[in-house]
PDB file of C-alpha atoms in Angstrom:
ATOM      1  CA  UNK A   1       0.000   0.000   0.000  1.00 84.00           C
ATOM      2  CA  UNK A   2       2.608   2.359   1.009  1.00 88.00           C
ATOM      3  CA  UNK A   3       4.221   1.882  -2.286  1.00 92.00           C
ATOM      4  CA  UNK A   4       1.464   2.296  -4.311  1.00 88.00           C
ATOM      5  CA  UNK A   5       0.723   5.939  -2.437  1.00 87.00           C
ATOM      6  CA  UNK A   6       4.310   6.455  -3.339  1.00 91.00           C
ATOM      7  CA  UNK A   7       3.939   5.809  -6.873  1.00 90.00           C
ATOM      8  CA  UNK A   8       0.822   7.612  -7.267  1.00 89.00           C
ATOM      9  CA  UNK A   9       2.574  11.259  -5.391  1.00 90.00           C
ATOM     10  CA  UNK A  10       4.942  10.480  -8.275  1.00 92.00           C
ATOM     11  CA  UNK A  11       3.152  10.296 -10.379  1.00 91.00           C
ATOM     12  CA  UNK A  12       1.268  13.425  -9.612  1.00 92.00           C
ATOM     13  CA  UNK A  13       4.284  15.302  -9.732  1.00 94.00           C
ATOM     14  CA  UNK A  14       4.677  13.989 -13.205  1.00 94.00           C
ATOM     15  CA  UNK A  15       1.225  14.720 -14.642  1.00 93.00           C
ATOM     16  CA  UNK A  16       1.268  18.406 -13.060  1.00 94.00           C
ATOM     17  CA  UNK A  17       4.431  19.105 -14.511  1.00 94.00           C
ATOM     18  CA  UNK A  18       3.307  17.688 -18.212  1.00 93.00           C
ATOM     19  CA  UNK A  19       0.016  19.802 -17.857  1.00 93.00           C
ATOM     20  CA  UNK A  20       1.746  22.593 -16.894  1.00 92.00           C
ATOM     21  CA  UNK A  21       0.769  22.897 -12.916  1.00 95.00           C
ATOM     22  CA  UNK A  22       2.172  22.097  -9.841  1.00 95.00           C
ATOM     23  CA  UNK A  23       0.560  19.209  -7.544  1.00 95.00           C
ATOM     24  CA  UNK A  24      -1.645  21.807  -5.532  1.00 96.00           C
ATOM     25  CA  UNK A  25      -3.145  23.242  -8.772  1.00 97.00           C
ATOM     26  CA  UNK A  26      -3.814  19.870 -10.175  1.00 96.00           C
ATOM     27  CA  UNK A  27      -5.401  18.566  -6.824  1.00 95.00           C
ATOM     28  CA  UNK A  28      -7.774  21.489  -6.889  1.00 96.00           C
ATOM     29  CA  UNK A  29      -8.416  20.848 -10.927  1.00 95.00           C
ATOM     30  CA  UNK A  30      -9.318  17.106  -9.735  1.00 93.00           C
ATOM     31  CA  UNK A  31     -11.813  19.056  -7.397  1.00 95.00           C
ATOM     32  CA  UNK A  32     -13.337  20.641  -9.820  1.00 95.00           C
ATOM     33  CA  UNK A  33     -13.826  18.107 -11.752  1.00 92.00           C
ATOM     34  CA  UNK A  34     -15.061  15.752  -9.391  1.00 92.00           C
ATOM     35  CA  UNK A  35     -17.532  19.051  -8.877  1.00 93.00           C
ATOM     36  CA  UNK A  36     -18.486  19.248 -11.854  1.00 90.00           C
ATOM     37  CA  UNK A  37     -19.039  15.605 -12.383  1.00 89.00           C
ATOM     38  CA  UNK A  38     -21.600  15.797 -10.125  1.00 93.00           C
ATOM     39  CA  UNK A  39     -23.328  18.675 -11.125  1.00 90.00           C
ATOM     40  CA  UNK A  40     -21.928  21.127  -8.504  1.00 90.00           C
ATOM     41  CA  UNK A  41     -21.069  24.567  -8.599  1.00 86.00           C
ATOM     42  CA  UNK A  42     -18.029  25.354  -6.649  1.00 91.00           C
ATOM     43  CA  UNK A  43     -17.168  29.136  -5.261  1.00 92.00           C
ATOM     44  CA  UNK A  44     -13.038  29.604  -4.343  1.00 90.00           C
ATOM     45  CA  UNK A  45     -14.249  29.549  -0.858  1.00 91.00           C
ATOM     46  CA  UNK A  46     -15.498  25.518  -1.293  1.00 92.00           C
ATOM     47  CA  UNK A  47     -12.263  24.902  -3.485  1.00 94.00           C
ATOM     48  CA  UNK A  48      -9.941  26.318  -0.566  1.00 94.00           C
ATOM     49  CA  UNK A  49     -12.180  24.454   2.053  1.00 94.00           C
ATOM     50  CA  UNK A  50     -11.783  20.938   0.169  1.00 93.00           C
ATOM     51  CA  UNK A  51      -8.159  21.413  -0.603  1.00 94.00           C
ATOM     52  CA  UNK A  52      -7.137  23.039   2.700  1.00 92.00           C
ATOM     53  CA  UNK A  53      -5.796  25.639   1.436  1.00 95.00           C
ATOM     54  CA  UNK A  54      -6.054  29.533   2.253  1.00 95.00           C
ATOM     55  CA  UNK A  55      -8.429  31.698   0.333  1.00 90.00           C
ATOM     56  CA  UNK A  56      -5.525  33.882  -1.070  1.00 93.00           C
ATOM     57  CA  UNK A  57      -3.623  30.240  -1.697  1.00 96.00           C
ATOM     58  CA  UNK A  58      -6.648  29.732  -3.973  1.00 95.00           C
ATOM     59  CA  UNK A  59      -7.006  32.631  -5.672  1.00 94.00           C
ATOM     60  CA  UNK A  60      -3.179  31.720  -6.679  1.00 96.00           C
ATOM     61  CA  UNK A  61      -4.633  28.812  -7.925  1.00 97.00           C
ATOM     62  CA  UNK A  62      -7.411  30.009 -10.170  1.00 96.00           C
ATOM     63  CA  UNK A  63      -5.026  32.721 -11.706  1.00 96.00           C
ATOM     64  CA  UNK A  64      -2.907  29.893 -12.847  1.00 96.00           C
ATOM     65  CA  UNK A  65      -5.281  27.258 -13.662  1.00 97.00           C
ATOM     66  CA  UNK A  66      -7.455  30.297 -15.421  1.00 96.00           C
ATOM     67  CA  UNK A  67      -4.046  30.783 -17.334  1.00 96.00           C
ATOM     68  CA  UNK A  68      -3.778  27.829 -18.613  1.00 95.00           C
ATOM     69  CA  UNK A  69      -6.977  27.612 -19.584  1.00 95.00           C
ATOM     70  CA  UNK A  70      -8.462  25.134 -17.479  1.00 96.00           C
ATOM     71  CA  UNK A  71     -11.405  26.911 -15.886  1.00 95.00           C
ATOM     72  CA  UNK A  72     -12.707  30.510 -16.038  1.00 94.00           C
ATOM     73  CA  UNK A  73     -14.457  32.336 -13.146  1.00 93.00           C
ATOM     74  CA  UNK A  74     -18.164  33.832 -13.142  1.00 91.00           C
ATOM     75  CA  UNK A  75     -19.771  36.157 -10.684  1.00 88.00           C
ATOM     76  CA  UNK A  76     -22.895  35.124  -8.961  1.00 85.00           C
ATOM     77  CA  UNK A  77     -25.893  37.733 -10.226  1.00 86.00           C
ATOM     78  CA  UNK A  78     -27.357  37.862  -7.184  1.00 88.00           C
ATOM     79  CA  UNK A  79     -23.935  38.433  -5.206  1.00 88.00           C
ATOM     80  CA  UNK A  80     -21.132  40.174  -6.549  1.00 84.00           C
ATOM     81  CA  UNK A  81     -18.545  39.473  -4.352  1.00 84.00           C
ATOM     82  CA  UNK A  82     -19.461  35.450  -4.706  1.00 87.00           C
ATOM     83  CA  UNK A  83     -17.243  33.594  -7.493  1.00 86.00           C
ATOM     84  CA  UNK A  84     -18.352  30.692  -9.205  1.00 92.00           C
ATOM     85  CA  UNK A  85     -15.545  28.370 -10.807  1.00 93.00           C
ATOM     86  CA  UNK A  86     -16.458  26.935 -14.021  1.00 91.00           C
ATOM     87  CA  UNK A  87     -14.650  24.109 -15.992  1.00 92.00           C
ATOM     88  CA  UNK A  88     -13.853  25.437 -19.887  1.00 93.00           C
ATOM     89  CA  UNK A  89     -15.348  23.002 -22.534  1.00 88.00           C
ATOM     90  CA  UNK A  90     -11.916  21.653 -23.717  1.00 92.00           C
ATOM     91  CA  UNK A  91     -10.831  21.414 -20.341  1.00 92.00           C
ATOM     92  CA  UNK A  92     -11.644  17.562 -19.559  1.00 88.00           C
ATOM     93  CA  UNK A  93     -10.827  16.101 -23.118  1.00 91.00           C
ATOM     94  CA  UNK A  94      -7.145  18.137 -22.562  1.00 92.00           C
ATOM     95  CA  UNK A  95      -6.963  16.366 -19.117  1.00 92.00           C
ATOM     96  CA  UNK A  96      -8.058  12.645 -20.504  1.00 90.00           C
ATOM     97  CA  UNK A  97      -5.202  12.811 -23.190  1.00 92.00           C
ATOM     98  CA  UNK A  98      -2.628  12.880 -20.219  1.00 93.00           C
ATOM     99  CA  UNK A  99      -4.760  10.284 -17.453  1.00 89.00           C
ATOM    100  CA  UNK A 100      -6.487   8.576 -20.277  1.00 91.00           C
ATOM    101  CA  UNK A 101      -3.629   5.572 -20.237  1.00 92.00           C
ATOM    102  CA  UNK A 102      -3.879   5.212 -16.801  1.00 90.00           C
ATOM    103  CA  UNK A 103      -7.400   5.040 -16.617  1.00 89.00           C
ATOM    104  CA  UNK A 104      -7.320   2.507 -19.459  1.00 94.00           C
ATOM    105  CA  UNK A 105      -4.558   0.393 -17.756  1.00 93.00           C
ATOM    106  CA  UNK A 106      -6.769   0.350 -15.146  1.00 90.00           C
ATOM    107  CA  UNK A 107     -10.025  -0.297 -17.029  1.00 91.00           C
ATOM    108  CA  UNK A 108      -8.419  -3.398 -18.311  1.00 94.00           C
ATOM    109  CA  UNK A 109      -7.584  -4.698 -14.656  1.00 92.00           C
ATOM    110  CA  UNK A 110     -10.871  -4.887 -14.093  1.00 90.00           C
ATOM    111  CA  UNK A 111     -12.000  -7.062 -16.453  1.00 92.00           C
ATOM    112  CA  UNK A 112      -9.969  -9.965 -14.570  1.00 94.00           C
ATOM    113  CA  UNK A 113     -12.618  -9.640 -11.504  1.00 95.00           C
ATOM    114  CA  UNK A 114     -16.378 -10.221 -11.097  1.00 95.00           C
ATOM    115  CA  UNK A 115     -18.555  -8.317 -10.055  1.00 95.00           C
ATOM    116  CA  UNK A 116     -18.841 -10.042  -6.579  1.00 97.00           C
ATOM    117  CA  UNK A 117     -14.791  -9.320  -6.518  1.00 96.00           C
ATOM    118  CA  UNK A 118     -15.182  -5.730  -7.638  1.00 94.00           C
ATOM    119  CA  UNK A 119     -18.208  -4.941  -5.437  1.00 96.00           C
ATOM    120  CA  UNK A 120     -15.208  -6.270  -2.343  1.00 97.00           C
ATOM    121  CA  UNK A 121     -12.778  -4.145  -3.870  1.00 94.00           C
ATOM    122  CA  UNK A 122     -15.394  -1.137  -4.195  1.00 94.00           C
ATOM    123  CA  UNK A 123     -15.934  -1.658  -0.847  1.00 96.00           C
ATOM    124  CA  UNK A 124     -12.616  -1.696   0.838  1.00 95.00           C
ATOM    125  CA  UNK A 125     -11.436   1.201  -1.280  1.00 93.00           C
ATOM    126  CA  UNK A 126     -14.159   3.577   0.122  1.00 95.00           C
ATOM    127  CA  UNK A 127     -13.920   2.025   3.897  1.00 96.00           C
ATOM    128  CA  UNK A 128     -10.289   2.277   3.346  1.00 94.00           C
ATOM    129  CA  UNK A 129     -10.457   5.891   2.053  1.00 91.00           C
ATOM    130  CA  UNK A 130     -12.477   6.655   4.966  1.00 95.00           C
ATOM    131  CA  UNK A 131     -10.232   5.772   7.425  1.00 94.00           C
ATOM    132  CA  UNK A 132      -7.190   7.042   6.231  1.00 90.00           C
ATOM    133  CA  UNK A 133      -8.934  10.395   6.452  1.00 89.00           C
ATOM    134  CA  UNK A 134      -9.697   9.752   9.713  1.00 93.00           C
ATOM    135  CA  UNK A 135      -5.843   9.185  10.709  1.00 92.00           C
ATOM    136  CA  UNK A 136      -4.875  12.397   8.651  1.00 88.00           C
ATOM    137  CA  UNK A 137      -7.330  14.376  10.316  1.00 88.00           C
ATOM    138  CA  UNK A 138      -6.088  13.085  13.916  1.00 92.00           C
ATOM    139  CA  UNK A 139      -2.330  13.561  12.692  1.00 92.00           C
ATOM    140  CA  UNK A 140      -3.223  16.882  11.841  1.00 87.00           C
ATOM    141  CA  UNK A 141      -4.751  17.817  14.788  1.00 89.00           C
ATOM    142  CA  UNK A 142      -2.115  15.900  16.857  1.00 87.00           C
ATOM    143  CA  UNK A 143      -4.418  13.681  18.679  1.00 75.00           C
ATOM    144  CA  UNK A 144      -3.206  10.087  18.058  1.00 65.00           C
ATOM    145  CA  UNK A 145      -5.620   7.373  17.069  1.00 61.00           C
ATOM    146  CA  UNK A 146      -4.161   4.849  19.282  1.00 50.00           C
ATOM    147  CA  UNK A 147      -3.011   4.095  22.978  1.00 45.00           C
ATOM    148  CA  UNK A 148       0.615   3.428  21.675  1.00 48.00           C
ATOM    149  CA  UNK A 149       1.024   6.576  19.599  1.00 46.00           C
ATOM    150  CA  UNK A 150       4.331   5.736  19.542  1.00 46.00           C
ATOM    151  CA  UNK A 151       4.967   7.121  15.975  1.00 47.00           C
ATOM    152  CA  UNK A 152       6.471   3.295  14.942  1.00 47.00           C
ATOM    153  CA  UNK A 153       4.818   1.516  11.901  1.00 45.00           C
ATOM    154  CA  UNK A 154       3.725  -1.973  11.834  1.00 44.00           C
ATOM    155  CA  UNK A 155       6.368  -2.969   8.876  1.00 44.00           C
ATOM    156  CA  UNK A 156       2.679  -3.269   6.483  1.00 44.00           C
ATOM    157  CA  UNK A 157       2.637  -2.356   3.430  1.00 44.00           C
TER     158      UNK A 157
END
């Protein structure tokens, strides 16, 4: 597991830098995304919530994702001072040519499981997911999980 984190920080090192970002811009573009996927509307004040960031830290962001021609920003009507982020059109078919392979390597995995297997894997991916939030948030805060919280690892991975 702690490998394939590894590989995929790496890796998002190495897609920012081929699209043009650095890994804090792209993690907020796979925000919006994931936004817009689902039919939100995200203001900088969500984006900088979800990606921890400050709201000047975002507004860095949008300038440079807004530069390179990933989103654009809109006011709200009704509010002025409220800013809507907006994916461009050509924005997700210029992201799939550079995570396209990966998502396609991955496709193909798939087709080696059931669905029985894949519901498992579904499963454990989004418990999993869950959890290691969890941990974050308690390392963040500085309030071990555990009686031990002696900062040693279990050798697992």
């Amino acid at each position: 597991m702690d490998r394939m984190i590894a590989t995929a920080q790496f890796g998002q090192q190495d897609i920012a830098r081929r699209m043009g970002l650095n890994v804090t811009d792209l993690t907020c573009l796979g925000f919006l995304m994931e936004a817009s996927a689902a039919g939100e509307s995200l203001v900088a004040g969500d984006l900088a919530e979800r990606a921890r960031l400050t709201t000047g830290a975002v507004t860095g962001v949008l300038n440079r994702l807004e530069k390179a021609g990933y989103i654009r920003r809109t006011t709200d009507p009704g509010d002025r001072r409220r800013v809507y982020v907006v994916m461009e059109e050509n924005a997700q078919a210029r992201i799939l040519e550079i995570y396209g392979p990966v998502y396609q390597r991955l496709g193909s995995l798939f087709v080696d499981y059931g669905p029985d297997e894949i519901a498992v894997l579904t499963d454990w991916f989004t418990r999993a997911r869950a959890l290691f939030a969890e941990a974050l948030h308690e390392i963040r805060e500085g309030t071990p999980g555990s009686p031990e919280g002696d900062g040693t690892s279990s050798g697992r991975g």
